[in-house]
Coordinates of C-alpha atoms and ligand atoms in Angstrom, one line a residue:
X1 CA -2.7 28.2 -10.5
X2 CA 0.5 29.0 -12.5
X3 CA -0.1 29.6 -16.0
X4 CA 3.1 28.2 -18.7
X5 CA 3.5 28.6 -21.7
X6 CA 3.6 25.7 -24.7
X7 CA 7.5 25.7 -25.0
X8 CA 7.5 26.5 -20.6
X9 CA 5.0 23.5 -20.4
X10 CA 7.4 21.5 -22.4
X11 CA 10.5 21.9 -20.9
X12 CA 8.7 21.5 -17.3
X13 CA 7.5 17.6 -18.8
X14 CA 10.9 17.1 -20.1
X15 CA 13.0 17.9 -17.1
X16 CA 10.4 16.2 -14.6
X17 CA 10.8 13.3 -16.6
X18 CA 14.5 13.4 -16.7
X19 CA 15.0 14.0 -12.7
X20 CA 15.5 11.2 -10.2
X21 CA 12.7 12.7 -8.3
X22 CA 13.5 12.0 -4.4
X23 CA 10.9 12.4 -1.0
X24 CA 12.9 12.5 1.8
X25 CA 9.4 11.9 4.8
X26 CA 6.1 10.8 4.2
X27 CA 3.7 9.1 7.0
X28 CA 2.2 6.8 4.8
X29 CA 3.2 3.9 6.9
X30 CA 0.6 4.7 9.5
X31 CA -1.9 4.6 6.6
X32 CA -0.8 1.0 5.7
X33 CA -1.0 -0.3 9.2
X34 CA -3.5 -2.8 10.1
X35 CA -6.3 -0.5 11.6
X36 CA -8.1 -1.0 15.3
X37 CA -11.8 -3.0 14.8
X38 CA -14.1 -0.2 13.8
X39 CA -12.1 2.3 12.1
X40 CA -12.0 2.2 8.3
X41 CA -9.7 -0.2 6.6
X42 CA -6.2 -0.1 6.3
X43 CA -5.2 1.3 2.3
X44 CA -2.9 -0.7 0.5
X45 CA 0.1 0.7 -1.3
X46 CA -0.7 -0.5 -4.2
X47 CA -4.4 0.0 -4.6
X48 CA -5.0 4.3 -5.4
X49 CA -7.2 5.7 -2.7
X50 CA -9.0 9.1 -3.3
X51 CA -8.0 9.4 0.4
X52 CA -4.2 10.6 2.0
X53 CA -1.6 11.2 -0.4
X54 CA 0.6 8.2 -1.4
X55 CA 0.4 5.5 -2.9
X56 CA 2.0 3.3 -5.5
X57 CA 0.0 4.3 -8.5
X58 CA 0.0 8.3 -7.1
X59 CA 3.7 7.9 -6.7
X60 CA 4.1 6.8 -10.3
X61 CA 1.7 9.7 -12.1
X62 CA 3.8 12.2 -10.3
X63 CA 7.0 10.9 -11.3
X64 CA 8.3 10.5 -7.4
X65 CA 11.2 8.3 -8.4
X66 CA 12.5 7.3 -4.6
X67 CA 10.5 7.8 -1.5
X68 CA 11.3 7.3 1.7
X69 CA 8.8 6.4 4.2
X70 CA 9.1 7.0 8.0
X71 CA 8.5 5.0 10.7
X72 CA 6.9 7.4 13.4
X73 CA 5.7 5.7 16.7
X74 CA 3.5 7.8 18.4
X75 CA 3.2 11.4 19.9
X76 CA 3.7 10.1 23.8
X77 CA 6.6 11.6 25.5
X78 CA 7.5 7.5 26.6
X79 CA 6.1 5.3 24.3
X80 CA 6.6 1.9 25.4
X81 CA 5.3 -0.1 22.3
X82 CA 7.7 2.2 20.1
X83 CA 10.2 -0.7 19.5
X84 CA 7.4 -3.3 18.7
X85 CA 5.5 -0.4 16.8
X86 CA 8.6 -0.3 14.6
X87 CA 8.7 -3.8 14.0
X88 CA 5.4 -4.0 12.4
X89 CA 5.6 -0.8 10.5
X90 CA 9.3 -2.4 8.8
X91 CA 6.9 -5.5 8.4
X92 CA 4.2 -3.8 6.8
X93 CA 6.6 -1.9 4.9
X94 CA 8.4 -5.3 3.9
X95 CA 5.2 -6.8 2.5
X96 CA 3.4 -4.0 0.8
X97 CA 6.8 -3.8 -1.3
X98 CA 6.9 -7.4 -1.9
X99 CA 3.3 -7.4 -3.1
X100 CA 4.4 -4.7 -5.8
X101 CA 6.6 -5.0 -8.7
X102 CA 6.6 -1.5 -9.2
X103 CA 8.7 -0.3 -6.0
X104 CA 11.2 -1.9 -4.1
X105 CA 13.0 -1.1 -0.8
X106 CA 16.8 0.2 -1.6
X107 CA 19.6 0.2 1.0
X108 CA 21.9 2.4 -1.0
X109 CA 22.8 5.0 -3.5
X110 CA 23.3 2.5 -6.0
X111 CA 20.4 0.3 -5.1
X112 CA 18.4 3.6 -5.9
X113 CA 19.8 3.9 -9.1
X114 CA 19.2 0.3 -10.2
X115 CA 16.0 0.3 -9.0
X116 CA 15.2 3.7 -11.1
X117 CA 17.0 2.3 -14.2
X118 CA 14.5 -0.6 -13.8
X119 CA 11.6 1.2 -13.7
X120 CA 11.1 1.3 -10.2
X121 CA 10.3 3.5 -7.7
X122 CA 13.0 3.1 -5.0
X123 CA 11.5 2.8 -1.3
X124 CA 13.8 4.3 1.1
X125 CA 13.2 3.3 5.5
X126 CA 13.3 5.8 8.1
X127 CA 13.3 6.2 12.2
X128 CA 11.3 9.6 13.0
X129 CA 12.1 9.7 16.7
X130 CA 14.6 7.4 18.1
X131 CA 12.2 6.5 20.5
X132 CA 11.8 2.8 19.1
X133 CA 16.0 2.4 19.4
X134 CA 14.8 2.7 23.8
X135 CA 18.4 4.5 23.9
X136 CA 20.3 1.2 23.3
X137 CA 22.7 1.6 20.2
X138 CA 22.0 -2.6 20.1
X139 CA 18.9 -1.8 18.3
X140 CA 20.2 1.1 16.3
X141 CA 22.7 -1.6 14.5
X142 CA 19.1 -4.6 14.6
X143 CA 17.4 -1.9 12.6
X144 CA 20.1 -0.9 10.5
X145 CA 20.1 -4.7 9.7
X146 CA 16.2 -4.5 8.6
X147 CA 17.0 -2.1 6.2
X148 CA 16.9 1.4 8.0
X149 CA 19.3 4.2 6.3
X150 CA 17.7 7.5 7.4
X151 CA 17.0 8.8 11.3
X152 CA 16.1 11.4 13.7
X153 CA 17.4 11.3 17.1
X154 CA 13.9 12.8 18.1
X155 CA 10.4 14.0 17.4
X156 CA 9.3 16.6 19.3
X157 CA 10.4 15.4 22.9
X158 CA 13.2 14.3 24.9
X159 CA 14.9 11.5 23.7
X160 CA 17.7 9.2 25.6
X161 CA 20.4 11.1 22.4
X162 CA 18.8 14.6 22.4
X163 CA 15.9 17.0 23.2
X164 CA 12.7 17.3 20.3
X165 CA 11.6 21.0 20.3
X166 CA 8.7 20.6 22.6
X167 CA 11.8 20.0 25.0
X168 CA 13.9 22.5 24.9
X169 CA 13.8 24.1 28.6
X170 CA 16.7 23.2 29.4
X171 CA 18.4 24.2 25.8
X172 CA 20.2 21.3 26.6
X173 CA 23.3 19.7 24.1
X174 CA 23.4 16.0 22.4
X175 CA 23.8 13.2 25.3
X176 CA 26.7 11.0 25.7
X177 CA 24.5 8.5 24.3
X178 CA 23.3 10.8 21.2
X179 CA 27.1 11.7 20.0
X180 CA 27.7 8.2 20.2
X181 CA 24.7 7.4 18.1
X182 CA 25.8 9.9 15.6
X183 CA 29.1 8.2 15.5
X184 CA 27.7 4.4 14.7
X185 CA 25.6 5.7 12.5
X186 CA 28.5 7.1 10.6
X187 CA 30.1 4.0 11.1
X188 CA 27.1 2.0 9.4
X189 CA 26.1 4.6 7.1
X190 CA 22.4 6.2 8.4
X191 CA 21.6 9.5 7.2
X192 CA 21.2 11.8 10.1
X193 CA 18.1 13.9 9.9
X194 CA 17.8 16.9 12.3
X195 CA 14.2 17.7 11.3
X196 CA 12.2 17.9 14.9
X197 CA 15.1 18.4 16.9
X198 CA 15.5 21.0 19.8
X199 CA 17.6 24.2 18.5
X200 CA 20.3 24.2 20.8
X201 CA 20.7 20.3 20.1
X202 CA 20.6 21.3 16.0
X203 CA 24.2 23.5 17.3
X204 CA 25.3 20.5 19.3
X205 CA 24.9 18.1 16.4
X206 CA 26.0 20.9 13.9
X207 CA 29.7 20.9 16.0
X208 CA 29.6 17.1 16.6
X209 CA 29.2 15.7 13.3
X210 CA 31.1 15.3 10.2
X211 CA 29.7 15.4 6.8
X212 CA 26.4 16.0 5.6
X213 CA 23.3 16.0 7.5
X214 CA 19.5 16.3 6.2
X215 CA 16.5 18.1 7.1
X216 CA 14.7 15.8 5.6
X217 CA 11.1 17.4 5.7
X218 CA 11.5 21.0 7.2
X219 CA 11.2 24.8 5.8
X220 CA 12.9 28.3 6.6
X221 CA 11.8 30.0 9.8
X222 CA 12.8 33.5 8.1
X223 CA 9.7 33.2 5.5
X224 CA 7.3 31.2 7.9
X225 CA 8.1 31.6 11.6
X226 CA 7.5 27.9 13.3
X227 CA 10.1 26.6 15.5
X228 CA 9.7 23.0 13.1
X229 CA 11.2 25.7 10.7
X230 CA 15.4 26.2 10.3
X231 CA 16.6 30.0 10.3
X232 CA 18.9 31.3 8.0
X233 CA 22.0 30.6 10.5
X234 CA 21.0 27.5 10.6
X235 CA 20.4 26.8 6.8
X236 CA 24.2 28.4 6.2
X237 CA 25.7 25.7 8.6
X238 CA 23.9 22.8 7.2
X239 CA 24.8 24.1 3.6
X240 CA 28.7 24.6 5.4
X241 CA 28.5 20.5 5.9
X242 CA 27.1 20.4 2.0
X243 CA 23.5 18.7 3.6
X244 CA 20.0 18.9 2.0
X245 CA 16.5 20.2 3.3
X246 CA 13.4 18.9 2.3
X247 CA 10.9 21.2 1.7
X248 CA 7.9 20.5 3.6
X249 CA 4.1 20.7 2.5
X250 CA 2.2 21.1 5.8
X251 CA 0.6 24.5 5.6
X252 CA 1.7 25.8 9.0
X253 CA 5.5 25.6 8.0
X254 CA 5.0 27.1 4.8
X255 CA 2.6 29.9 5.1
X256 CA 0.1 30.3 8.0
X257 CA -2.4 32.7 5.9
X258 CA -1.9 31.3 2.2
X259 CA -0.7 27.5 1.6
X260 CA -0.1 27.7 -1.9
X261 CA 2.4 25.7 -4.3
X262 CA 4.1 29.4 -5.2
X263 CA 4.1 30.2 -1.2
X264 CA 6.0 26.9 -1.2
X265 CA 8.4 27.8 -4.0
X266 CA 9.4 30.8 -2.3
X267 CA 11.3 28.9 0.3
X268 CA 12.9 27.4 -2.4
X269 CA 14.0 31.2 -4.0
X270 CA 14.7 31.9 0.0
X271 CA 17.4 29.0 0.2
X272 CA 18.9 29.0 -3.2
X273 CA 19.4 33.1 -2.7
X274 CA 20.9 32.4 1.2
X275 CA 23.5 29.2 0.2
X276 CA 22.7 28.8 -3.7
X277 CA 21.0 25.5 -5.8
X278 CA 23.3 22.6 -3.6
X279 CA 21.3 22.1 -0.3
X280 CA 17.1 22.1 -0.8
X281 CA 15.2 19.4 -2.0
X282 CA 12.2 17.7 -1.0
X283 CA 10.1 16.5 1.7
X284 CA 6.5 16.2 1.2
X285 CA 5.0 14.7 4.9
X286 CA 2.7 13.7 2.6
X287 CA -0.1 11.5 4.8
X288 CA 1.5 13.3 7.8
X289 CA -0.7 16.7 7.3
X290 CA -3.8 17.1 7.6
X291 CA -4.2 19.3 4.7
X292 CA -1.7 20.1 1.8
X293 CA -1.2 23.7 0.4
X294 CA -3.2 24.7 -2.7
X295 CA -1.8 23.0 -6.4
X296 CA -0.3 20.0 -3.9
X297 CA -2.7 18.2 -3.3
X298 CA -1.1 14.7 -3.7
X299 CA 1.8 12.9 -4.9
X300 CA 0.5 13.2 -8.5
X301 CA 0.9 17.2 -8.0
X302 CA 4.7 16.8 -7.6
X303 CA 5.1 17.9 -11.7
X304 CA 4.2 21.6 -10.2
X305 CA 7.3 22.0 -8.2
X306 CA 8.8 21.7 -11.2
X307 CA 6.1 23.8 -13.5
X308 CA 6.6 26.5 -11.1
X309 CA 10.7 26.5 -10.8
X310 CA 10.7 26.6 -14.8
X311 CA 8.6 29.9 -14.6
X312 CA 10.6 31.2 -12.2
X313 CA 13.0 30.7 -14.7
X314 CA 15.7 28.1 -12.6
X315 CA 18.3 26.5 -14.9
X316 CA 17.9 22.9 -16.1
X317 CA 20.7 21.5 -14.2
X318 CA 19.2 23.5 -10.8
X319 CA 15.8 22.2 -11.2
X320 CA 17.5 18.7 -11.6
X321 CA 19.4 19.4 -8.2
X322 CA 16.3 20.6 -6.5
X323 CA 13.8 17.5 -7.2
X324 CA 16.6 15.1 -5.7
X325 CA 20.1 15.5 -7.3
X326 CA 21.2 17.2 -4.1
X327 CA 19.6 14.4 -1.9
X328 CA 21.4 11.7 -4.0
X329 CA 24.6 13.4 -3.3
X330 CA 24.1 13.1 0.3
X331 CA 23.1 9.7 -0.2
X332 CA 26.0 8.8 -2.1
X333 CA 28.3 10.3 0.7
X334 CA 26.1 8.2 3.3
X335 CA 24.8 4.6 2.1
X336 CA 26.7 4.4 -1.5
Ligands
ZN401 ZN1 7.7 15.0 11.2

């Protein structure tokens, strides 16, 4: 594990504390479902678990100032239920924030900044998968209405809007249906996330939209070669429309041999050498993996990002940028 100095150590506790911290993907809503008779019992956000990764007291020891959690509906090419799925994960999400006076779900920029100047942790809803919106853009504007700012047009399959990049045979382009998509969601300010998406879709969406897009929880293909991964073309044009990649924990996308916080880090160096400080940020998948690279093991090991960017000797106002500043500014731009 890295080793600091005092006056390191210092200035890593000083800046931590000083960043809005921002998650763009965790799975943690599958966690907080109610579970099937005979499995183990649902957690609770607000009660810490020594299992998974998040929760409300882990969030808060690691300084995670706004988190977004995902609504993913299931790995099935079709999944009929999606849509009802999706209702009771933004119910569950609903309650388990009402229950907690320490988060609360924001619908904007500034609601994100209240919420931190209050001492909150800023909860932030996604779509993983369009697969609950059933291709009608009906439901797109319903969930916007429940609180939804974030979405992918797919997981890993075909979608009514696009191709996931378990689909991409056919290297086919965005649907009529998925540029139209794109463009409501512009119109009722979603952030569009191209994480999961099909390659030659990423190009179609890269010429069809305007403004920033994320990768909300997805790493470079250059330093570890997995098609969930972007490659440095890629990174360029989504730095060209000033977007934001989260950096993603799950040890296959980061290093298939040696998981580690610094093997982490060094997509960080990767992207900040490629398109500078403006366009990489955060995106755990916390309670979406399996296992968690070496020195992040939970949300309470988020501080090490920033430990390890201060050795690597990263300016103050970079660091800043990196744990969320850049997301913000996307944010701002999108739902301000
Ligand atoms: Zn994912």
């Amino acid at each position: 594990m890295t080793k600091l100095t005092k006056k390191q150590e210092e200035r890593a506790t000083r800046i931590h504390r000083e960043a809005l911290v921002v998650d763009t993907h965790c799975d943690t809503l599958m966690k907080l479902m109610p579970q099937p008779r005979g499995s183990p019992p649902a957690r609770r956000l607000g009660e810490r678990s020594d299992t998974g990764h998040i929760d409300l007291p882990r969030l808060q020891e690691g300084g995670i100032d706004c988190q977004t959690f995902a609504m993913y509906t299931g790995k099935r090419e079709n999944q009929p239920d999606a849509t009802l799925t999706a209702l009771q994960m933004t119910d569950v999400y609903k309650r388990e924030c009402e229950a907690n006076d320490g988060i609360t779900p924001a619908h904007s920029h500034r609601e994100i900044l209240e919420a931190h100047k209050a001492g909150k942790v800023a909860a932030l809803l996604s779509i993983e998968g369009a697969e609950p919106l059933q291709g009608d853009l009906g439901a797109l504007r319903i969930f916007h209405r429940l609180g939804v700012r974030m979405l992918s047009l797919t997981w890993n399959w075909r979608t009514p809007f696009a191709d996931g990049l378990n689909a991409d045979r056919t290297g086919g382009k965005l649907t009529d249906l998925g540029v139209q998509a794109i463009q409501e969601m512009d119109r009722l300010g979603i952030v569009l996330d191209v994480s999961h998406i099909s390659d030659s879709c990423y190009w179609d969406i890269d010429d069809q939209k305007k403004g920033p897009y994320i990768a909300s929880h997805s790493n470079c293909r250059d330093i570890c070669d997995h098609p969930r991964n972007l490659t440095d073309d890629m990174i360029k044009a989504l730095a060209d429309h000033g977007g934001v990649m989260g950096m993603n924990f799950a040890p296959a996308f980061v290093d298939k041999e040696n998981a580690t916080l610094e093997t982490l880090v060094d997509h960080i160096d990767h992207i900040t050498e490629l398109v500078g400080p403006d366009h990489v940020g955060l995106g755990s998948d916390f309670d979406g993996i399996g296992s968690t690279p070496f020195g992040l093991e939970d949300a309470t090991k988020m501080p090490n990002i920033t430990r390890e960017l201060v050795k690597r000797e990263y300016a103050d106002d970079d660091i800043l940028k990196i744990l969320g500043g850049n997301h913000l500014r996307v944010f701002k731009e999108i739902i301000p």
